[in-house]
PDB file of C-alpha atoms and ligand atoms in Angstrom:
ATOM      1  CA  MET U   1       0.039   0.019   0.245  1.00  0.00           C
ATOM      2  CA  ASP U   2       2.579   2.714   1.183  1.00  0.00           C
ATOM      3  CA  ASP U   3       3.976   2.720  -2.602  1.00  0.00           C
ATOM      4  CA  TYR U   4       0.890   4.512  -3.322  1.00  0.00           C
ATOM      5  CA  MET U   5       0.067   6.752  -0.933  1.00  0.00           C
ATOM      6  CA  GLU U   6       1.419  10.840  -0.620  1.00  0.00           C
ATOM      7  CA  ASN U   7       5.176  10.904  -0.679  1.00  0.00           C
ATOM      8  CA  ASN U   8       7.366  14.154  -0.208  1.00  0.00           C
ATOM      9  CA  SER U   9       8.298  14.000  -4.393  1.00  0.00           C
ATOM     10  CA  GLY U  10       5.250  14.827  -4.669  1.00  0.00           C
ATOM     11  CA  TYR U  11       3.212  11.740  -6.341  1.00  0.00           C
ATOM     12  CA  SER U  12      -0.069  10.505  -5.475  1.00  0.00           C
ATOM     13  CA  TRP U  13      -1.400   7.466  -6.448  1.00  0.00           C
ATOM     14  CA  LEU U  14      -4.125   9.743  -7.602  1.00  0.00           C
ATOM     15  CA  ASP U  15      -1.575  10.478 -10.336  1.00  0.00           C
ATOM     16  CA  ASP U  16      -2.437   6.260 -11.350  1.00  0.00           C
ATOM     17  CA  PRO U  17      -6.129   5.503  -9.444  1.00  0.00           C
ATOM     18  CA  GLU U  18      -6.704   2.488 -11.423  1.00  0.00           C
ATOM     19  CA  LYS U  19      -4.211   0.180  -9.982  1.00  0.00           C
ATOM     20  CA  VAL U  20      -5.488   1.276  -5.932  1.00  0.00           C
ATOM     21  CA  LEU U  21      -8.913   1.633  -7.058  1.00  0.00           C
ATOM     22  CA  LYS U  22      -8.277  -2.417  -8.627  1.00  0.00           C
ATOM     23  CA  GLU U  23      -5.958  -3.811  -5.547  1.00  0.00           C
ATOM     24  CA  THR U  24      -7.948  -2.472  -3.023  1.00  0.00           C
ATOM     25  CA  GLY U  25     -11.333  -3.809  -4.292  1.00  0.00           C
ATOM     26  CA  VAL U  26     -13.429  -0.949  -5.093  1.00  0.00           C
ATOM     27  CA  VAL U  27     -13.680  -1.305  -9.279  1.00  0.00           C
ATOM     28  CA  LEU U  28     -15.249  -5.438  -9.275  1.00  0.00           C
ATOM     29  CA  ASP U  29     -15.081  -6.674 -13.158  1.00  0.00           C
ATOM     30  CA  GLY U  30     -16.932  -9.314 -13.654  1.00  0.00           C
ATOM     31  CA  HIS U  31     -20.626  -9.914 -14.380  1.00  0.00           C
ATOM     32  CA  PHE U  32     -23.275  -8.503 -12.133  1.00  0.00           C
ATOM     33  CA  LEU U  33     -26.872  -8.227 -10.863  1.00  0.00           C
ATOM     34  CA  LEU U  34     -27.893  -4.858 -10.018  1.00  0.00           C
ATOM     35  CA  THR U  35     -30.193  -3.730  -7.818  1.00  0.00           C
ATOM     36  CA  SER U  36     -32.504  -2.145 -10.495  1.00  0.00           C
ATOM     37  CA  GLY U  37     -32.941  -6.142 -12.586  1.00  0.00           C
ATOM     38  CA  LYS U  38     -29.910  -4.534 -14.627  1.00  0.00           C
ATOM     39  CA  HIS U  39     -26.378  -6.793 -15.845  1.00  0.00           C
ATOM     40  CA  SER U  40     -23.226  -5.045 -15.425  1.00  0.00           C
ATOM     41  CA  ASN U  41     -19.852  -5.495 -15.929  1.00  0.00           C
ATOM     42  CA  ARG U  42     -18.313  -3.172 -13.160  1.00  0.00           C
ATOM     43  CA  PHE U  43     -19.245  -2.838 -10.027  1.00  0.00           C
ATOM     44  CA  LEU U  44     -18.131  -0.139  -7.563  1.00  0.00           C
ATOM     45  CA  GLN U  45     -17.516  -1.053  -4.026  1.00  0.00           C
ATOM     46  CA  CYS U  46     -16.725   1.984  -2.494  1.00  0.00           C
ATOM     47  CA  SER U  47     -16.433   0.890   1.386  1.00  0.00           C
ATOM     48  CA  GLN U  48     -13.413  -0.928   0.027  1.00  0.00           C
ATOM     49  CA  LEU U  49     -11.847   2.372  -0.724  1.00  0.00           C
ATOM     50  CA  LEU U  50     -12.955   4.085   2.560  1.00  0.00           C
ATOM     51  CA  GLN U  51     -11.346   1.436   4.840  1.00  0.00           C
ATOM     52  CA  TYR U  52      -7.908   3.260   3.949  1.00  0.00           C
ATOM     53  CA  PRO U  53      -7.183   6.547   5.693  1.00  0.00           C
ATOM     54  CA  GLU U  54      -4.551   7.521   3.887  1.00  0.00           C
ATOM     55  CA  TYR U  55      -6.668   7.212   0.663  1.00  0.00           C
ATOM     56  CA  VAL U  56      -9.960   9.134   2.086  1.00  0.00           C
ATOM     57  CA  GLU U  57      -6.980  11.913   3.104  1.00  0.00           C
ATOM     58  CA  THR U  58      -6.092  12.305  -0.402  1.00  0.00           C
ATOM     59  CA  LEU U  59      -9.505  11.994  -1.843  1.00  0.00           C
ATOM     60  CA  GLY U  60     -10.451  15.154   0.642  1.00  0.00           C
ATOM     61  CA  SER U  61      -8.005  17.043  -0.191  1.00  0.00           C
ATOM     62  CA  LYS U  62      -9.438  16.771  -3.906  1.00  0.00           C
ATOM     63  CA  MET U  63     -12.975  16.749  -3.113  1.00  0.00           C
ATOM     64  CA  ALA U  64     -12.197  19.973  -1.171  1.00  0.00           C
ATOM     65  CA  ALA U  65      -9.862  22.031  -3.070  1.00  0.00           C
ATOM     66  CA  PRO U  66     -13.067  23.552  -5.285  1.00  0.00           C
ATOM     67  CA  PHE U  67     -14.644  24.652  -2.129  1.00  0.00           C
ATOM     68  CA  ARG U  68     -11.835  25.942   0.071  1.00  0.00           C
ATOM     69  CA  GLU U  69     -12.886  29.682  -0.448  1.00  0.00           C
ATOM     70  CA  GLN U  70     -16.787  29.003  -0.591  1.00  0.00           C
ATOM     71  CA  ASP U  71     -17.074  30.001   2.777  1.00  0.00           C
ATOM     72  CA  ILE U  72     -18.187  26.282   3.775  1.00  0.00           C
ATOM     73  CA  LYS U  73     -19.890  26.338   7.100  1.00  0.00           C
ATOM     74  CA  THR U  74     -21.189  22.829   7.208  1.00  0.00           C
ATOM     75  CA  VAL U  75     -20.186  19.691   4.868  1.00  0.00           C
ATOM     76  CA  ILE U  76     -23.090  16.592   4.914  1.00  0.00           C
ATOM     77  CA  GLY U  77     -23.355  13.796   3.097  1.00  0.00           C
ATOM     78  CA  PRO U  78     -25.727  10.855   3.264  1.00  0.00           C
ATOM     79  CA  ALA U  79     -25.034   7.583   5.134  1.00  0.00           C
ATOM     80  CA  MET U  80     -23.172   5.321   5.217  1.00  0.00           C
ATOM     81  CA  GLY U  81     -20.255   6.454   2.340  1.00  0.00           C
ATOM     82  CA  GLY U  82     -21.253  10.344   3.464  1.00  0.00           C
ATOM     83  CA  VAL U  83     -20.471   9.453   6.670  1.00  0.00           C
ATOM     84  CA  ILE U  84     -16.736   9.071   6.811  1.00  0.00           C
ATOM     85  CA  LEU U  85     -16.607  11.689   3.752  1.00  0.00           C
ATOM     86  CA  SER U  86     -18.271  14.426   5.379  1.00  0.00           C
ATOM     87  CA  TYR U  87     -16.234  14.166   8.167  1.00  0.00           C
ATOM     88  CA  GLU U  88     -12.522  14.433   6.014  1.00  0.00           C
ATOM     89  CA  VAL U  89     -13.670  16.435   3.656  1.00  0.00           C
ATOM     90  CA  ALA U  90     -15.177  19.186   6.929  1.00  0.00           C
ATOM     91  CA  ARG U  91     -11.406  18.332   8.351  1.00  0.00           C
ATOM     92  CA  GLN U  92      -9.804  19.769   5.658  1.00  0.00           C
ATOM     93  CA  LEU U  93     -12.430  22.608   5.744  1.00  0.00           C
ATOM     94  CA  GLY U  94     -11.879  23.911   8.967  1.00  0.00           C
ATOM     95  CA  ALA U  95     -15.741  23.273   8.680  1.00  0.00           C
ATOM     96  CA  ARG U  96     -18.296  20.584  10.925  1.00  0.00           C
ATOM     97  CA  ALA U  97     -19.493  17.152   9.726  1.00  0.00           C
ATOM     98  CA  ILE U  98     -22.493  15.916  10.139  1.00  0.00           C
ATOM     99  CA  TYR U  99     -24.568  13.458   8.080  1.00  0.00           C
ATOM    100  CA  ALA U 100     -28.411  12.359   6.954  1.00  0.00           C
ATOM    101  CA  GLU U 101     -30.320   9.495   6.846  1.00  0.00           C
ATOM    102  CA  PRO U 102     -32.972   7.838   4.961  1.00  0.00           C
ATOM    103  CA  GLU U 103     -36.435   7.791   6.757  1.00  0.00           C
ATOM    104  CA  GLY U 104     -39.133   6.792   4.181  1.00  0.00           C
ATOM    105  CA  ASN U 105     -38.053   8.083   0.550  1.00  0.00           C
ATOM    106  CA  LEU U 106     -36.406  11.298   1.883  1.00  0.00           C
ATOM    107  CA  MET U 107     -33.792  12.371   4.044  1.00  0.00           C
ATOM    108  CA  VAL U 108     -33.543  13.511   7.274  1.00  0.00           C
ATOM    109  CA  LEU U 109     -31.324  15.045  10.689  1.00  0.00           C
ATOM    110  CA  ARG U 110     -30.906  12.537  13.281  1.00  0.00           C
ATOM    111  CA  ARG U 111     -29.849  12.518  16.027  1.00  0.00           C
ATOM    112  CA  GLY U 112     -29.543  16.206  17.276  1.00  0.00           C
ATOM    113  CA  PHE U 113     -27.986  17.554  14.263  1.00  0.00           C
ATOM    114  CA  LYS U 114     -29.306  20.868  13.163  1.00  0.00           C
ATOM    115  CA  VAL U 115     -28.314  23.377  10.508  1.00  0.00           C
ATOM    116  CA  GLY U 116     -28.772  27.494  10.434  1.00  0.00           C
ATOM    117  CA  SER U 117     -30.780  29.827   8.487  1.00  0.00           C
ATOM    118  CA  GLY U 118     -28.582  30.742   5.575  1.00  0.00           C
ATOM    119  CA  GLU U 119     -25.779  28.150   6.655  1.00  0.00           C
ATOM    120  CA  ARG U 120     -23.479  27.732   3.378  1.00  0.00           C
ATOM    121  CA  ILE U 121     -23.408  23.275   3.444  1.00  0.00           C
ATOM    122  CA  LEU U 122     -21.580  21.259   0.956  1.00  0.00           C
ATOM    123  CA  VAL U 123     -23.034  17.986   0.364  1.00  0.00           C
ATOM    124  CA  VAL U 124     -20.626  15.189  -0.002  1.00  0.00           C
ATOM    125  CA  GLU U 125     -21.123  11.082  -1.247  1.00  0.00           C
ATOM    126  CA  ASP U 126     -18.738   8.074  -2.729  1.00  0.00           C
ATOM    127  CA  ALA U 127     -20.550   7.945  -5.851  1.00  0.00           C
ATOM    128  CA  VAL U 128     -23.712   9.353  -7.801  1.00  0.00           C
ATOM    129  CA  SER U 129     -25.425   7.460 -11.481  1.00  0.00           C
ATOM    130  CA  THR U 130     -28.661   9.237 -10.824  1.00  0.00           C
ATOM    131  CA  GLY U 131     -28.157  11.648  -7.704  1.00  0.00           C
ATOM    132  CA  GLY U 132     -30.764  10.550  -6.065  1.00  0.00           C
ATOM    133  CA  SER U 133     -29.563  10.471  -2.744  1.00  0.00           C
ATOM    134  CA  VAL U 134     -27.627  13.537  -3.051  1.00  0.00           C
ATOM    135  CA  GLN U 135     -30.322  15.381  -4.398  1.00  0.00           C
ATOM    136  CA  LYS U 136     -32.873  14.580  -1.077  1.00  0.00           C
ATOM    137  CA  VAL U 137     -29.969  15.895   1.332  1.00  0.00           C
ATOM    138  CA  ILE U 138     -30.624  19.324  -1.104  1.00  0.00           C
ATOM    139  CA  ASP U 139     -34.117  18.923  -0.766  1.00  0.00           C
ATOM    140  CA  LEU U 140     -34.002  18.476   2.948  1.00  0.00           C
ATOM    141  CA  LEU U 141     -31.494  21.704   3.401  1.00  0.00           C
ATOM    142  CA  ARG U 142     -33.457  23.796   1.384  1.00  0.00           C
ATOM    143  CA  SER U 143     -37.016  22.333   3.769  1.00  0.00           C
ATOM    144  CA  LEU U 144     -34.998  23.803   6.847  1.00  0.00           C
ATOM    145  CA  ASP U 145     -33.257  27.177   4.834  1.00  0.00           C
ATOM    146  CA  ALA U 146     -29.807  26.600   4.657  1.00  0.00           C
ATOM    147  CA  GLU U 147     -27.582  27.092   1.258  1.00  0.00           C
ATOM    148  CA  PRO U 148     -26.217  24.245  -0.150  1.00  0.00           C
ATOM    149  CA  ALA U 149     -23.724  25.408  -1.843  1.00  0.00           C
ATOM    150  CA  GLY U 150     -21.930  22.381  -3.607  1.00  0.00           C
ATOM    151  CA  VAL U 151     -21.506  19.277  -4.550  1.00  0.00           C
ATOM    152  CA  SER U 152     -18.612  17.052  -4.082  1.00  0.00           C
ATOM    153  CA  ILE U 153     -18.526  13.615  -5.365  1.00  0.00           C
ATOM    154  CA  ILE U 154     -15.743  10.687  -5.412  1.00  0.00           C
ATOM    155  CA  PHE U 155     -17.264   8.543  -8.495  1.00  0.00           C
ATOM    156  CA  ASP U 156     -19.407  10.779 -11.084  1.00  0.00           C
ATOM    157  CA  ARG U 157     -21.221   7.475 -12.645  1.00  0.00           C
ATOM    158  CA  SER U 158     -23.369   9.281 -15.311  1.00  0.00           C
ATOM    159  CA  SER U 159     -20.490  10.769 -17.056  1.00  0.00           C
ATOM    160  CA  GLY U 160     -21.361  14.515 -15.949  1.00  0.00           C
ATOM    161  CA  LYS U 161     -24.675  14.689 -16.704  1.00  0.00           C
ATOM    162  CA  VAL U 162     -26.123  13.933 -13.489  1.00  0.00           C
ATOM    163  CA  ASP U 163     -27.036  18.310 -12.525  1.00  0.00           C
ATOM    164  CA  PHE U 164     -27.645  19.610  -9.401  1.00  0.00           C
ATOM    165  CA  GLY U 165     -28.582  22.761 -10.186  1.00  0.00           C
ATOM    166  CA  ILE U 166     -25.499  24.294  -8.133  1.00  0.00           C
ATOM    167  CA  PRO U 167     -21.325  24.272  -8.187  1.00  0.00           C
ATOM    168  CA  THR U 168     -20.800  19.970  -8.432  1.00  0.00           C
ATOM    169  CA  SER U 169     -17.310  18.641  -8.869  1.00  0.00           C
ATOM    170  CA  SER U 170     -15.894  15.149  -9.261  1.00  0.00           C
ATOM    171  CA  VAL U 171     -12.723  13.143  -8.372  1.00  0.00           C
ATOM    172  CA  PHE U 172     -13.340  10.193 -10.830  1.00  0.00           C
ATOM    173  CA  ASN U 173     -15.766  10.254 -13.747  1.00  0.00           C
ATOM    174  CA  MET U 174     -16.684   6.180 -14.488  1.00  0.00           C
ATOM    175  CA  GLU U 175     -19.404   5.456 -16.623  1.00  0.00           C
ATOM    176  CA  ILE U 176     -20.397   2.369 -15.926  1.00  0.00           C
ATOM    177  CA  LYS U 177     -22.492   0.269 -18.482  1.00  0.00           C
ATOM    178  CA  SER U 178     -25.808  -1.289 -17.734  1.00  0.00           C
ATOM    179  CA  TYR U 179     -27.922  -3.975 -19.985  1.00  0.00           C
ATOM    180  CA  ASP U 180     -31.463  -5.369 -19.803  1.00  0.00           C
ATOM    181  CA  PRO U 181     -30.727  -9.223 -19.401  1.00  0.00           C
ATOM    182  CA  SER U 182     -32.365  -9.796 -22.905  1.00  0.00           C
ATOM    183  CA  GLU U 183     -29.742  -7.518 -24.466  1.00  0.00           C
ATOM    184  CA  CYS U 184     -26.733  -8.309 -22.051  1.00  0.00           C
ATOM    185  CA  PRO U 185     -23.512  -9.435 -23.905  1.00  0.00           C
ATOM    186  CA  LEU U 186     -22.597 -10.557 -20.843  1.00  0.00           C
ATOM    187  CA  CYS U 187     -25.381 -13.629 -20.534  1.00  0.00           C
ATOM    188  CA  LYS U 188     -24.567 -14.675 -24.425  1.00  0.00           C
ATOM    189  CA  GLU U 189     -20.814 -15.152 -23.578  1.00  0.00           C
ATOM    190  CA  GLY U 190     -22.202 -17.097 -20.985  1.00  0.00           C
ATOM    191  CA  THR U 191     -20.304 -15.289 -17.550  1.00  0.00           C
ATOM    192  CA  PRO U 192     -22.152 -16.321 -14.972  1.00  0.00           C
ATOM    193  CA  LEU U 193     -23.530 -13.837 -12.882  1.00  0.00           C
ATOM    194  CA  GLU U 194     -22.802 -12.377  -9.785  1.00  0.00           C
ATOM    195  CA  LYS U 195     -24.400 -10.337  -7.114  1.00  0.00           C
ATOM    196  CA  PRO U 196     -22.379  -8.391  -5.868  1.00  0.00           C
ATOM    197  CA  LYS U 197     -22.006  -8.333  -1.446  1.00  0.00           C
ATOM    198  CA  GLY U 198     -23.447  -5.984   0.815  1.00  0.00           C
ATOM    199  CA  ARG U 199     -25.784  -3.857  -0.927  1.00  0.00           C
TER     200      ARG U 199
HETATM  201 ZN1   ZN B   1     -25.706 -10.728 -17.777  1.00  0.00          ZN
END
């Protein structure tokens, strides 16, 4: 692992992320059944990356960079991935970290977390495809009269297509193709179908 960490020469594992992403098991190649019922040749297991504080520190720096001069008071993420990310990004911005949790079809604040009127808040998330969870957090903040000031994502699986209407930044653009089972090329090849673990 040490080979890929940032060192004094300025080398960062983000200069060659594919190797780390494969070795840590974040990027899985195969034939996967998605929760949508579609099939895919690639799956992201973001928690595999979040178990290494060194990598999260480097990512957090990238995620925080566009928002350093934006007067961010608080960073929020949807649980679970957003718990770790909001903490690290907030640490690097000198801000506060909280997280939102799903309740029915909404995201809510629990555990006594509060936001102030007009408080500038950055939303972070590990991976976004349709952006549903992030949008729910934005809606939550607006309902509490806070100001969603931006969105910072590790993996944008939509290749920039997702639009929250506020400044959005991602570390990686990684469009992952998915197929209807009837049209799946991996099914046609006879590759066994896997269900990703831990969903
Ligand atoms: Zn298939």
